[in-house]
């Protein structure tokens, strides 16, 4: 998802630019001001509570804002992300927004701050009051609102500067000129976005073959926990010795080992545009772990793809591989069956985990390698469009 906060003092032009941004990037518009005015017009309980506060030019309590925003966010599902106008206005609200987006397994990508001199702001607000007959834009209220901004809202900039996603934008000039400055920053932000794919599917579904091909095609780094563990076993490292005991039985290796291997591999590629994870996660716990690993890097799982083949097809492929490539550590018939049973037992929870986040795709794993790759490529391209 692409999530933007449009920042700036009252009268900076956030409303005008927001309309253009949401159309260009297919975003849902979350304006606390508009939402609150709607609540007031409808005479809701929350609206009545906020009415007197807004008239005085004060900030509506966070308890009211959060209730309204969370409801609005949950109703907008057919969008590529959200544009927040008028929120956050305080550092407390900045933390609240972090929490709201975390619940959705996403984050704020950039804070765009429209910078306009105070004398220009007063003139704009007074002019707007005359044209729109807005009772909350009197000279007295304007002074209060600008003072509130300077004392409470401006420090929010430091919160996002520390996260390195704050961008000051010159708010003077023509509407199109300002919009071009905004979109330039957004497009640069999107170019930095990682795409992280999780390849799911039973043993023998072709995840390894297709994962390497996808990584090469999309310039992503391929991480196979199984391959990494076999390397450790071959080197007879401490981790390899620990992993071997489990892999010989066809069991899942302890999460501590997988985490160390994945973190080490990620650190080897600091300039990566994203990763393809094969063989991880295999359990719902590992799905949470992967989210945690990526969040440390300011990223998330983009989508998961399940290569769909039948149990019989998996057995045929694994048996054939054992005969043609030489038996690998876990290609004994009994171990193959055990691994498939483990997959069927645990995989449904992982699939459901990503499905609930609208990050789950099923791709037919039958056919030639080229045919399967074409299907996978189509899904990955769709994922790229989602975040760009």
mmCIF file of C-alpha atoms in Angstrom:
data_model
loop_
_atom_site.group_PDB
_atom_site.id
_atom_site.type_symbol
_atom_site.label_atom_id
_atom_site.label_comp_id
_atom_site.label_asym_id
_atom_site.label_seq_id
_atom_site.Cartn_x
_atom_site.Cartn_y
_atom_site.Cartn_z
ATOM 1 C CA UNK A 1 0.000 0.000 0.000
ATOM 2 C CA UNK A 2 0.995 3.620 -0.548
ATOM 3 C CA UNK A 3 0.219 5.699 2.535
ATOM 4 C CA UNK A 4 0.852 9.450 2.537
ATOM 5 C CA UNK A 5 0.356 12.110 5.200
ATOM 6 C CA UNK A 6 -0.107 15.600 3.773
ATOM 7 C CA UNK A 7 1.180 18.056 6.321
ATOM 8 C CA UNK A 8 1.135 21.833 6.655
ATOM 9 C CA UNK A 9 -0.567 24.721 8.435
ATOM 10 C CA UNK A 10 -4.200 25.738 7.856
ATOM 11 C CA UNK A 11 -4.524 27.373 4.437
ATOM 12 C CA UNK A 12 -1.460 25.651 2.963
ATOM 13 C CA UNK A 13 -3.561 24.080 0.198
ATOM 14 C CA UNK A 14 -3.751 20.516 1.485
ATOM 15 C CA UNK A 15 -7.358 20.017 0.415
ATOM 16 C CA UNK A 16 -6.737 21.033 -3.201
ATOM 17 C CA UNK A 17 -3.601 18.923 -3.573
ATOM 18 C CA UNK A 18 -5.183 15.948 -1.799
ATOM 19 C CA UNK A 19 -7.903 15.644 -4.436
ATOM 20 C CA UNK A 20 -5.285 15.464 -7.184
ATOM 21 C CA UNK A 21 -3.081 12.981 -5.313
ATOM 22 C CA UNK A 22 -5.889 10.538 -4.497
ATOM 23 C CA UNK A 23 -6.970 10.496 -8.154
ATOM 24 C CA UNK A 24 -3.452 9.924 -9.493
ATOM 25 C CA UNK A 25 -2.529 7.139 -7.053
ATOM 26 C CA UNK A 26 -6.010 5.673 -6.304
ATOM 27 C CA UNK A 27 -5.928 6.476 -2.608
ATOM 28 C CA UNK A 28 -8.676 6.790 -0.018
ATOM 29 C CA UNK A 29 -8.946 10.328 1.353
ATOM 30 C CA UNK A 30 -8.874 10.555 5.131
ATOM 31 C CA UNK A 31 -9.472 14.154 6.180
ATOM 32 C CA UNK A 32 -10.161 14.593 9.868
ATOM 33 C CA UNK A 33 -11.621 18.027 9.173
ATOM 34 C CA UNK A 34 -14.084 16.763 6.545
ATOM 35 C CA UNK A 35 -14.999 13.721 8.628
ATOM 36 C CA UNK A 36 -15.638 15.820 11.711
ATOM 37 C CA UNK A 37 -17.735 18.349 9.770
ATOM 38 C CA UNK A 38 -19.757 15.429 8.411
ATOM 39 C CA UNK A 39 -20.304 14.084 11.932
ATOM 40 C CA UNK A 40 -21.387 17.548 13.076
ATOM 41 C CA UNK A 41 -23.779 17.964 10.144
ATOM 42 C CA UNK A 42 -25.355 14.588 10.889
ATOM 43 C CA UNK A 43 -25.665 15.494 14.559
ATOM 44 C CA UNK A 44 -23.943 12.346 15.789
ATOM 45 C CA UNK A 45 -22.788 12.015 19.369
ATOM 46 C CA UNK A 46 -19.161 12.400 18.347
ATOM 47 C CA UNK A 47 -20.066 15.366 16.152
ATOM 48 C CA UNK A 48 -21.777 17.202 18.963
ATOM 49 C CA UNK A 49 -18.770 16.626 21.218
ATOM 50 C CA UNK A 50 -16.445 18.064 18.607
ATOM 51 C CA UNK A 51 -18.604 21.036 17.574
ATOM 52 C CA UNK A 52 -17.764 23.465 20.358
ATOM 53 C CA UNK A 53 -14.073 22.596 20.260
ATOM 54 C CA UNK A 54 -13.796 23.283 16.516
ATOM 55 C CA UNK A 55 -15.642 26.610 16.879
ATOM 56 C CA UNK A 56 -12.990 27.764 19.332
ATOM 57 C CA UNK A 57 -10.221 26.660 16.967
ATOM 58 C CA UNK A 58 -9.025 23.928 19.323
ATOM 59 C CA UNK A 59 -7.948 20.371 18.542
ATOM 60 C CA UNK A 60 -10.541 17.633 18.924
ATOM 61 C CA UNK A 61 -9.530 14.982 21.530
ATOM 62 C CA UNK A 62 -7.670 11.991 20.146
ATOM 63 C CA UNK A 63 -10.291 9.577 21.518
ATOM 64 C CA UNK A 64 -12.855 11.072 19.127
ATOM 65 C CA UNK A 65 -10.465 11.258 16.167
ATOM 66 C CA UNK A 66 -9.331 7.643 16.486
ATOM 67 C CA UNK A 67 -12.872 6.262 16.634
ATOM 68 C CA UNK A 68 -13.880 8.115 13.490
ATOM 69 C CA UNK A 69 -10.689 7.352 11.553
ATOM 70 C CA UNK A 70 -10.592 3.638 12.316
ATOM 71 C CA UNK A 71 -14.160 3.231 11.113
ATOM 72 C CA UNK A 72 -13.389 5.121 7.897
ATOM 73 C CA UNK A 73 -10.177 3.169 7.195
ATOM 74 C CA UNK A 74 -11.936 -0.170 7.568
ATOM 75 C CA UNK A 75 -14.625 0.779 5.033
ATOM 76 C CA UNK A 76 -12.181 1.749 2.239
ATOM 77 C CA UNK A 77 -10.846 -1.529 0.821
ATOM 78 C CA UNK A 78 -10.715 -1.043 -2.962
ATOM 79 C CA UNK A 79 -7.795 1.396 -2.917
ATOM 80 C CA UNK A 80 -4.008 1.347 -3.216
ATOM 81 C CA UNK A 81 -3.538 3.119 0.112
ATOM 82 C CA UNK A 82 -4.541 6.180 2.127
ATOM 83 C CA UNK A 83 -3.868 9.882 2.098
ATOM 84 C CA UNK A 84 -4.166 11.502 5.516
ATOM 85 C CA UNK A 85 -5.016 15.215 5.530
ATOM 86 C CA UNK A 86 -5.021 16.942 8.906
ATOM 87 C CA UNK A 87 -3.687 13.928 10.763
ATOM 88 C CA UNK A 88 -1.388 13.547 12.624
ATOM 89 C CA UNK A 89 -1.381 17.006 14.225
ATOM 90 C CA UNK A 90 0.564 16.069 17.349
ATOM 91 C CA UNK A 91 3.347 13.611 18.155
ATOM 92 C CA UNK A 92 0.818 11.596 20.153
ATOM 93 C CA UNK A 93 -1.306 11.303 17.021
ATOM 94 C CA UNK A 94 1.795 10.291 15.068
ATOM 95 C CA UNK A 95 2.174 7.298 17.370
ATOM 96 C CA UNK A 96 -1.555 6.596 17.056
ATOM 97 C CA UNK A 97 -1.259 6.529 13.264
ATOM 98 C CA UNK A 98 1.671 4.122 13.544
ATOM 99 C CA UNK A 99 -0.552 1.811 15.582
ATOM 100 C CA UNK A 100 -3.553 2.088 13.246
ATOM 101 C CA UNK A 101 -1.433 1.240 10.199
ATOM 102 C CA UNK A 102 0.338 -1.560 12.041
ATOM 103 C CA UNK A 103 -3.062 -3.201 12.589
ATOM 104 C CA UNK A 104 -3.400 -3.205 8.797
ATOM 105 C CA UNK A 105 0.110 -4.642 8.372
ATOM 106 C CA UNK A 106 1.294 -1.499 6.593
ATOM 107 C CA UNK A 107 3.083 1.782 7.372
ATOM 108 C CA UNK A 108 3.302 5.457 6.438
ATOM 109 C CA UNK A 109 5.533 5.858 3.375
ATOM 110 C CA UNK A 110 6.050 9.614 3.346
ATOM 111 C CA UNK A 111 5.122 12.827 5.107
ATOM 112 C CA UNK A 112 4.703 15.692 2.635
ATOM 113 C CA UNK A 113 4.755 19.125 4.262
ATOM 114 C CA UNK A 114 3.472 22.144 2.338
ATOM 115 C CA UNK A 115 5.467 25.163 3.477
ATOM 116 C CA UNK A 116 3.799 28.590 3.177
ATOM 117 C CA UNK A 117 4.703 31.898 4.952
ATOM 118 C CA UNK A 118 2.285 32.932 7.741
ATOM 119 C CA UNK A 119 1.143 36.162 6.061
ATOM 120 C CA UNK A 120 0.134 34.192 2.974
ATOM 121 C CA UNK A 121 -1.754 31.709 5.166
ATOM 122 C CA UNK A 122 -3.821 34.447 6.844
ATOM 123 C CA UNK A 123 -4.762 35.962 3.483
ATOM 124 C CA UNK A 124 -5.764 32.573 2.075
ATOM 125 C CA UNK A 125 -7.893 31.659 5.090
ATOM 126 C CA UNK A 126 -9.693 34.989 5.199
ATOM 127 C CA UNK A 127 -10.365 34.772 1.454
ATOM 128 C CA UNK A 128 -11.689 31.218 1.877
ATOM 129 C CA UNK A 129 -13.971 32.343 4.713
ATOM 130 C CA UNK A 130 -15.605 34.909 2.412
ATOM 131 C CA UNK A 131 -15.998 32.537 -0.539
ATOM 132 C CA UNK A 132 -17.193 29.459 1.380
ATOM 133 C CA UNK A 133 -18.928 31.212 4.285
ATOM 134 C CA UNK A 134 -17.041 29.025 6.774
ATOM 135 C CA UNK A 135 -17.755 30.039 10.355
ATOM 136 C CA UNK A 136 -14.503 28.449 11.582
ATOM 137 C CA UNK A 137 -12.340 30.871 9.553
ATOM 138 C CA UNK A 138 -12.781 34.148 11.473
ATOM 139 C CA UNK A 139 -9.669 36.239 12.211
ATOM 140 C CA UNK A 140 -9.778 35.242 15.873
ATOM 141 C CA UNK A 141 -10.101 31.546 15.109
ATOM 142 C CA UNK A 142 -7.389 31.745 12.427
ATOM 143 C CA UNK A 143 -4.970 33.195 14.964
ATOM 144 C CA UNK A 144 -5.761 30.392 17.413
ATOM 145 C CA UNK A 145 -5.369 27.699 14.754
ATOM 146 C CA UNK A 146 -2.030 29.023 13.519
ATOM 147 C CA UNK A 147 -0.772 29.267 17.078
ATOM 148 C CA UNK A 148 -1.946 25.713 17.756
ATOM 149 C CA UNK A 149 -0.051 24.601 14.663
ATOM 150 C CA UNK A 150 3.171 26.321 15.692
ATOM 151 C CA UNK A 151 3.129 25.005 19.255
ATOM 152 C CA UNK A 152 1.642 21.513 18.870
ATOM 153 C CA UNK A 153 1.753 20.409 15.262
ATOM 154 C CA UNK A 154 5.070 21.621 13.890
ATOM 155 C CA UNK A 155 7.047 19.317 16.250
ATOM 156 C CA UNK A 156 5.473 16.360 14.423
ATOM 157 C CA UNK A 157 7.937 17.124 11.636
ATOM 158 C CA UNK A 158 10.787 15.984 13.872
ATOM 159 C CA UNK A 159 9.047 12.638 14.448
ATOM 160 C CA UNK A 160 9.079 11.901 10.721
ATOM 161 C CA UNK A 161 12.472 13.474 10.081
ATOM 162 C CA UNK A 162 13.916 10.896 12.451
ATOM 163 C CA UNK A 163 12.201 8.188 10.395
ATOM 164 C CA UNK A 164 13.672 9.830 7.247
ATOM 165 C CA UNK A 165 10.324 10.071 5.467
ATOM 166 C CA UNK A 166 9.678 13.818 5.953
ATOM 167 C CA UNK A 167 9.747 16.034 2.847
ATOM 168 C CA UNK A 168 9.309 19.808 2.921
ATOM 169 C CA UNK A 169 7.513 21.061 -0.206
ATOM 170 C CA UNK A 170 7.357 24.681 -1.384
ATOM 171 C CA UNK A 171 3.648 25.521 -1.164
ATOM 172 C CA UNK A 172 3.823 28.734 -3.230
ATOM 173 C CA UNK A 173 3.076 28.922 -6.941
ATOM 174 C CA UNK A 174 0.442 27.488 -9.254
ATOM 175 C CA UNK A 175 -1.629 24.447 -8.301
ATOM 176 C CA UNK A 176 -0.096 22.287 -11.038
ATOM 177 C CA UNK A 177 3.395 23.448 -10.152
ATOM 178 C CA UNK A 178 2.945 22.470 -6.502
ATOM 179 C CA UNK A 179 1.378 19.158 -7.534
ATOM 180 C CA UNK A 180 4.399 18.353 -9.688
ATOM 181 C CA UNK A 181 6.683 18.903 -6.679
ATOM 182 C CA UNK A 182 4.533 16.559 -4.581
ATOM 183 C CA UNK A 183 4.322 13.768 -7.165
ATOM 184 C CA UNK A 184 8.054 13.941 -7.773
ATOM 185 C CA UNK A 185 8.657 13.009 -4.133
ATOM 186 C CA UNK A 186 5.936 10.324 -4.137
ATOM 187 C CA UNK A 187 7.355 8.698 -7.268
ATOM 188 C CA UNK A 188 10.836 8.689 -5.735
ATOM 189 C CA UNK A 189 9.379 7.053 -2.629
ATOM 190 C CA UNK A 190 7.720 4.354 -4.723
ATOM 191 C CA UNK A 191 10.967 3.607 -6.512
ATOM 192 C CA UNK A 192 12.503 2.798 -3.124
ATOM 193 C CA UNK A 193 9.674 0.442 -2.198
ATOM 194 C CA UNK A 194 10.698 -3.144 -1.761
ATOM 195 C CA UNK A 195 8.689 -6.008 -3.148
ATOM 196 C CA UNK A 196 8.877 -9.108 -0.963
ATOM 197 C CA UNK A 197 7.368 -12.348 -2.217
ATOM 198 C CA UNK A 198 6.647 -15.513 -0.274
ATOM 199 C CA UNK A 199 6.513 -18.704 -2.350
ATOM 200 C CA UNK A 200 4.239 -21.301 -0.778
ATOM 201 C CA UNK A 201 3.315 -24.775 -1.889
ATOM 202 C CA UNK A 202 3.943 -28.415 -1.009
ATOM 203 C CA UNK A 203 7.359 -30.049 -1.339
ATOM 204 C CA UNK A 204 7.996 -30.753 -5.010
ATOM 205 C CA UNK A 205 5.709 -27.994 -6.290
ATOM 206 C CA UNK A 206 8.612 -26.259 -8.056
ATOM 207 C CA UNK A 207 9.186 -23.369 -5.650
ATOM 208 C CA UNK A 208 12.981 -23.579 -5.922
ATOM 209 C CA UNK A 209 13.111 -23.620 -9.708
ATOM 210 C CA UNK A 210 10.558 -20.852 -10.119
ATOM 211 C CA UNK A 211 11.878 -18.785 -7.213
ATOM 212 C CA UNK A 212 15.317 -18.496 -8.805
ATOM 213 C CA UNK A 213 13.823 -17.576 -12.168
ATOM 214 C CA UNK A 214 11.588 -14.900 -10.624
ATOM 215 C CA UNK A 215 14.480 -13.465 -8.629
ATOM 216 C CA UNK A 216 16.550 -13.103 -11.794
ATOM 217 C CA UNK A 217 13.691 -11.665 -13.806
ATOM 218 C CA UNK A 218 12.696 -9.015 -11.242
ATOM 219 C CA UNK A 219 16.149 -8.327 -9.803
ATOM 220 C CA UNK A 220 15.237 -9.639 -6.361
ATOM 221 C CA UNK A 221 17.308 -11.670 -3.922
ATOM 222 C CA UNK A 222 16.322 -15.315 -3.533
ATOM 223 C CA UNK A 223 16.375 -16.770 -0.009
ATOM 224 C CA UNK A 224 15.766 -20.491 0.404
ATOM 225 C CA UNK A 225 15.989 -21.605 4.021
ATOM 226 C CA UNK A 226 16.300 -25.229 2.890
ATOM 227 C CA UNK A 227 19.270 -24.429 0.648
ATOM 228 C CA UNK A 228 20.933 -22.359 3.369
ATOM 229 C CA UNK A 229 20.503 -25.160 5.882
ATOM 230 C CA UNK A 230 21.936 -27.761 3.490
ATOM 231 C CA UNK A 231 24.964 -25.508 3.051
ATOM 232 C CA UNK A 232 25.410 -25.366 6.823
ATOM 233 C CA UNK A 233 25.139 -29.162 7.008
ATOM 234 C CA UNK A 234 27.716 -29.574 4.244
ATOM 235 C CA UNK A 235 30.111 -27.257 6.106
ATOM 236 C CA UNK A 236 29.366 -29.158 9.320
ATOM 237 C CA UNK A 237 28.750 -25.940 11.240
ATOM 238 C CA UNK A 238 27.053 -25.829 14.613
ATOM 239 C CA UNK A 239 23.820 -24.677 12.964
ATOM 240 C CA UNK A 240 24.188 -27.393 10.347
ATOM 241 C CA UNK A 241 24.538 -30.086 12.967
ATOM 242 C CA UNK A 242 21.425 -28.835 14.744
ATOM 243 C CA UNK A 243 19.422 -28.587 11.507
ATOM 244 C CA UNK A 244 20.476 -32.036 10.262
ATOM 245 C CA UNK A 245 18.730 -33.824 13.112
ATOM 246 C CA UNK A 246 15.385 -32.312 12.107
ATOM 247 C CA UNK A 247 15.803 -32.467 8.332
ATOM 248 C CA UNK A 248 16.682 -36.170 8.426
ATOM 249 C CA UNK A 249 13.220 -36.781 9.873
ATOM 250 C CA UNK A 250 11.463 -34.346 7.545
ATOM 251 C CA UNK A 251 10.574 -32.079 10.481
ATOM 252 C CA UNK A 252 10.618 -28.285 10.578
ATOM 253 C CA UNK A 253 13.922 -26.883 11.806
ATOM 254 C CA UNK A 254 13.664 -24.678 14.962
ATOM 255 C CA UNK A 255 12.772 -21.076 14.227
ATOM 256 C CA UNK A 256 15.907 -19.758 15.926
ATOM 257 C CA UNK A 257 18.086 -21.342 13.227
ATOM 258 C CA UNK A 258 15.917 -20.073 10.363
ATOM 259 C CA UNK A 259 15.939 -16.536 11.777
ATOM 260 C CA UNK A 260 19.737 -16.449 12.028
ATOM 261 C CA UNK A 261 20.144 -17.724 8.474
ATOM 262 C CA UNK A 262 17.595 -15.299 6.984
ATOM 263 C CA UNK A 263 18.964 -12.272 8.853
ATOM 264 C CA UNK A 264 22.491 -13.139 7.753
ATOM 265 C CA UNK A 265 21.395 -13.473 4.142
ATOM 266 C CA UNK A 266 19.505 -10.173 4.215
ATOM 267 C CA UNK A 267 22.552 -8.380 5.615
ATOM 268 C CA UNK A 268 24.591 -9.658 2.668
ATOM 269 C CA UNK A 269 22.365 -7.670 0.293
ATOM 270 C CA UNK A 270 21.970 -4.125 1.712
ATOM 271 C CA UNK A 271 21.109 -2.711 -1.724
ATOM 272 C CA UNK A 272 18.443 -5.294 -2.552
ATOM 273 C CA UNK A 273 15.153 -4.150 -4.083
ATOM 274 C CA UNK A 274 13.363 -6.970 -2.325
ATOM 275 C CA UNK A 275 13.417 -10.675 -1.570
ATOM 276 C CA UNK A 276 11.783 -13.933 -2.580
ATOM 277 C CA UNK A 277 11.370 -16.256 0.394
ATOM 278 C CA UNK A 278 11.138 -19.978 -0.333
ATOM 279 C CA UNK A 279 10.600 -22.480 2.465
ATOM 280 C CA UNK A 280 9.727 -19.777 4.986
ATOM 281 C CA UNK A 281 7.229 -19.267 6.516
ATOM 282 C CA UNK A 282 5.912 -22.793 6.949
ATOM 283 C CA UNK A 283 3.924 -22.102 10.118
ATOM 284 C CA UNK A 284 1.767 -19.273 11.412
ATOM 285 C CA UNK A 285 4.470 -18.475 13.991
ATOM 286 C CA UNK A 286 7.030 -18.157 11.188
ATOM 287 C CA UNK A 287 4.662 -15.817 9.330
ATOM 288 C CA UNK A 288 4.726 -13.491 12.347
ATOM 289 C CA UNK A 289 8.502 -13.859 12.532
ATOM 290 C CA UNK A 290 8.954 -12.862 8.889
ATOM 291 C CA UNK A 291 6.780 -9.793 9.439
ATOM 292 C CA UNK A 292 9.015 -8.859 12.352
ATOM 293 C CA UNK A 293 12.208 -9.381 10.346
ATOM 294 C CA UNK A 294 10.967 -7.175 7.517
ATOM 295 C CA UNK A 295 9.595 -4.483 9.812
ATOM 296 C CA UNK A 296 13.076 -4.048 11.247
ATOM 297 C CA UNK A 297 14.029 -3.004 7.713
ATOM 298 C CA UNK A 298 10.974 -0.770 7.263
ATOM 299 C CA UNK A 299 9.357 -3.217 4.856
ATOM 300 C CA UNK A 300 6.545 -5.796 4.684
ATOM 301 C CA UNK A 301 5.490 -8.867 2.713
ATOM 302 C CA UNK A 302 4.017 -7.708 -0.588
ATOM 303 C CA UNK A 303 2.255 -10.906 -1.567
ATOM 304 C CA UNK A 304 2.359 -14.673 -1.132
ATOM 305 C CA UNK A 305 1.951 -17.106 -4.010
ATOM 306 C CA UNK A 306 0.899 -20.716 -3.550
ATOM 307 C CA UNK A 307 2.096 -23.091 -6.281
ATOM 308 C CA UNK A 308 -0.793 -25.517 -6.463
ATOM 309 C CA UNK A 309 -0.065 -29.175 -7.250
ATOM 310 C CA UNK A 310 -1.759 -32.323 -5.970
ATOM 311 C CA UNK A 311 -0.248 -34.583 -3.309
ATOM 312 C CA UNK A 312 0.151 -37.339 -5.906
ATOM 313 C CA UNK A 313 2.015 -34.966 -8.237
ATOM 314 C CA UNK A 314 4.318 -33.911 -5.389
ATOM 315 C CA UNK A 315 5.164 -37.546 -4.596
ATOM 316 C CA UNK A 316 5.872 -38.270 -8.282
ATOM 317 C CA UNK A 317 8.183 -35.268 -8.606
ATOM 318 C CA UNK A 318 10.087 -35.884 -5.373
ATOM 319 C CA UNK A 319 10.520 -39.585 -6.168
ATOM 320 C CA UNK A 320 11.767 -38.741 -9.673
ATOM 321 C CA UNK A 321 14.152 -36.152 -8.273
ATOM 322 C CA UNK A 322 15.573 -38.700 -5.884
ATOM 323 C CA UNK A 323 16.271 -41.092 -8.749
ATOM 324 C CA UNK A 324 17.707 -38.563 -11.223
ATOM 325 C CA UNK A 325 19.627 -36.181 -8.953
ATOM 326 C CA UNK A 326 20.729 -38.621 -6.316
ATOM 327 C CA UNK A 327 18.902 -38.858 -3.010
ATOM 328 C CA UNK A 328 19.111 -35.727 -0.971
ATOM 329 C CA UNK A 329 18.940 -35.653 2.772
ATOM 330 C CA UNK A 330 15.163 -35.820 2.906
ATOM 331 C CA UNK A 331 14.179 -37.673 -0.285
ATOM 332 C CA UNK A 332 13.391 -40.993 1.363
ATOM 333 C CA UNK A 333 9.803 -42.132 0.607
ATOM 334 C CA UNK A 334 8.724 -42.198 4.257
ATOM 335 C CA UNK A 335 10.207 -38.749 4.824
ATOM 336 C CA UNK A 336 8.493 -37.399 1.689
ATOM 337 C CA UNK A 337 5.116 -38.564 2.992
ATOM 338 C CA UNK A 338 5.875 -37.131 6.439
ATOM 339 C CA UNK A 339 6.821 -33.761 4.932
ATOM 340 C CA UNK A 340 3.630 -33.645 2.867
ATOM 341 C CA UNK A 341 1.558 -34.468 5.954
ATOM 342 C CA UNK A 342 3.320 -31.670 7.847
ATOM 343 C CA UNK A 343 2.631 -29.285 4.981
ATOM 344 C CA UNK A 344 -1.076 -30.099 4.795
ATOM 345 C CA UNK A 345 -1.400 -29.821 8.572
ATOM 346 C CA UNK A 346 0.261 -26.408 8.906
ATOM 347 C CA UNK A 347 -0.059 -24.677 5.532
ATOM 348 C CA UNK A 348 -3.731 -23.757 5.796
ATOM 349 C CA UNK A 349 -3.014 -21.379 8.681
ATOM 350 C CA UNK A 350 -0.257 -19.619 6.732
ATOM 351 C CA UNK A 351 -2.494 -19.338 3.681
ATOM 352 C CA UNK A 352 -5.313 -17.903 5.780
ATOM 353 C CA UNK A 353 -2.898 -15.449 7.411
ATOM 354 C CA UNK A 354 -1.984 -13.886 4.076
ATOM 355 C CA UNK A 355 -5.457 -14.269 2.602
ATOM 356 C CA UNK A 356 -6.943 -12.106 5.370
ATOM 357 C CA UNK A 357 -4.447 -9.395 4.402
ATOM 358 C CA UNK A 358 -5.386 -9.687 0.710
ATOM 359 C CA UNK A 359 -1.854 -10.950 0.032
ATOM 360 C CA UNK A 360 -2.551 -14.476 -1.168
ATOM 361 C CA UNK A 361 -2.597 -15.786 -4.743
ATOM 362 C CA UNK A 362 -2.920 -19.335 -6.069
ATOM 363 C CA UNK A 363 -1.037 -20.284 -9.232
ATOM 364 C CA UNK A 364 -1.422 -23.591 -11.064
ATOM 365 C CA UNK A 365 1.925 -25.393 -10.700
ATOM 366 C CA UNK A 366 1.286 -27.891 -13.517
ATOM 367 C CA UNK A 367 2.700 -27.586 -17.017
ATOM 368 C CA UNK A 368 6.085 -26.657 -18.435
ATOM 369 C CA UNK A 369 8.467 -24.495 -16.440
ATOM 370 C CA UNK A 370 7.869 -21.692 -18.968
ATOM 371 C CA UNK A 371 4.084 -21.901 -18.574
ATOM 372 C CA UNK A 372 4.269 -21.819 -14.786
ATOM 373 C CA UNK A 373 6.757 -18.940 -14.871
ATOM 374 C CA UNK A 374 4.409 -16.952 -17.113
ATOM 375 C CA UNK A 375 1.560 -17.369 -14.620
ATOM 376 C CA UNK A 376 3.812 -16.356 -11.736
ATOM 377 C CA UNK A 377 5.142 -13.359 -13.649
ATOM 378 C CA UNK A 378 1.610 -12.088 -14.204
ATOM 379 C CA UNK A 379 0.918 -12.228 -10.453
ATOM 380 C CA UNK A 380 4.209 -10.506 -9.575
ATOM 381 C CA UNK A 381 3.569 -7.732 -12.113
ATOM 382 C CA UNK A 382 0.176 -7.183 -10.509
ATOM 383 C CA UNK A 383 1.913 -6.882 -7.133
ATOM 384 C CA UNK A 384 4.298 -4.275 -8.544
ATOM 385 C CA UNK A 385 1.349 -2.216 -9.779
ATOM 386 C CA UNK A 386 -0.259 -2.387 -6.338
ATOM 387 C CA UNK A 387 2.668 -0.712 -4.616
ATOM 388 C CA UNK A 388 3.578 1.619 -7.477
#
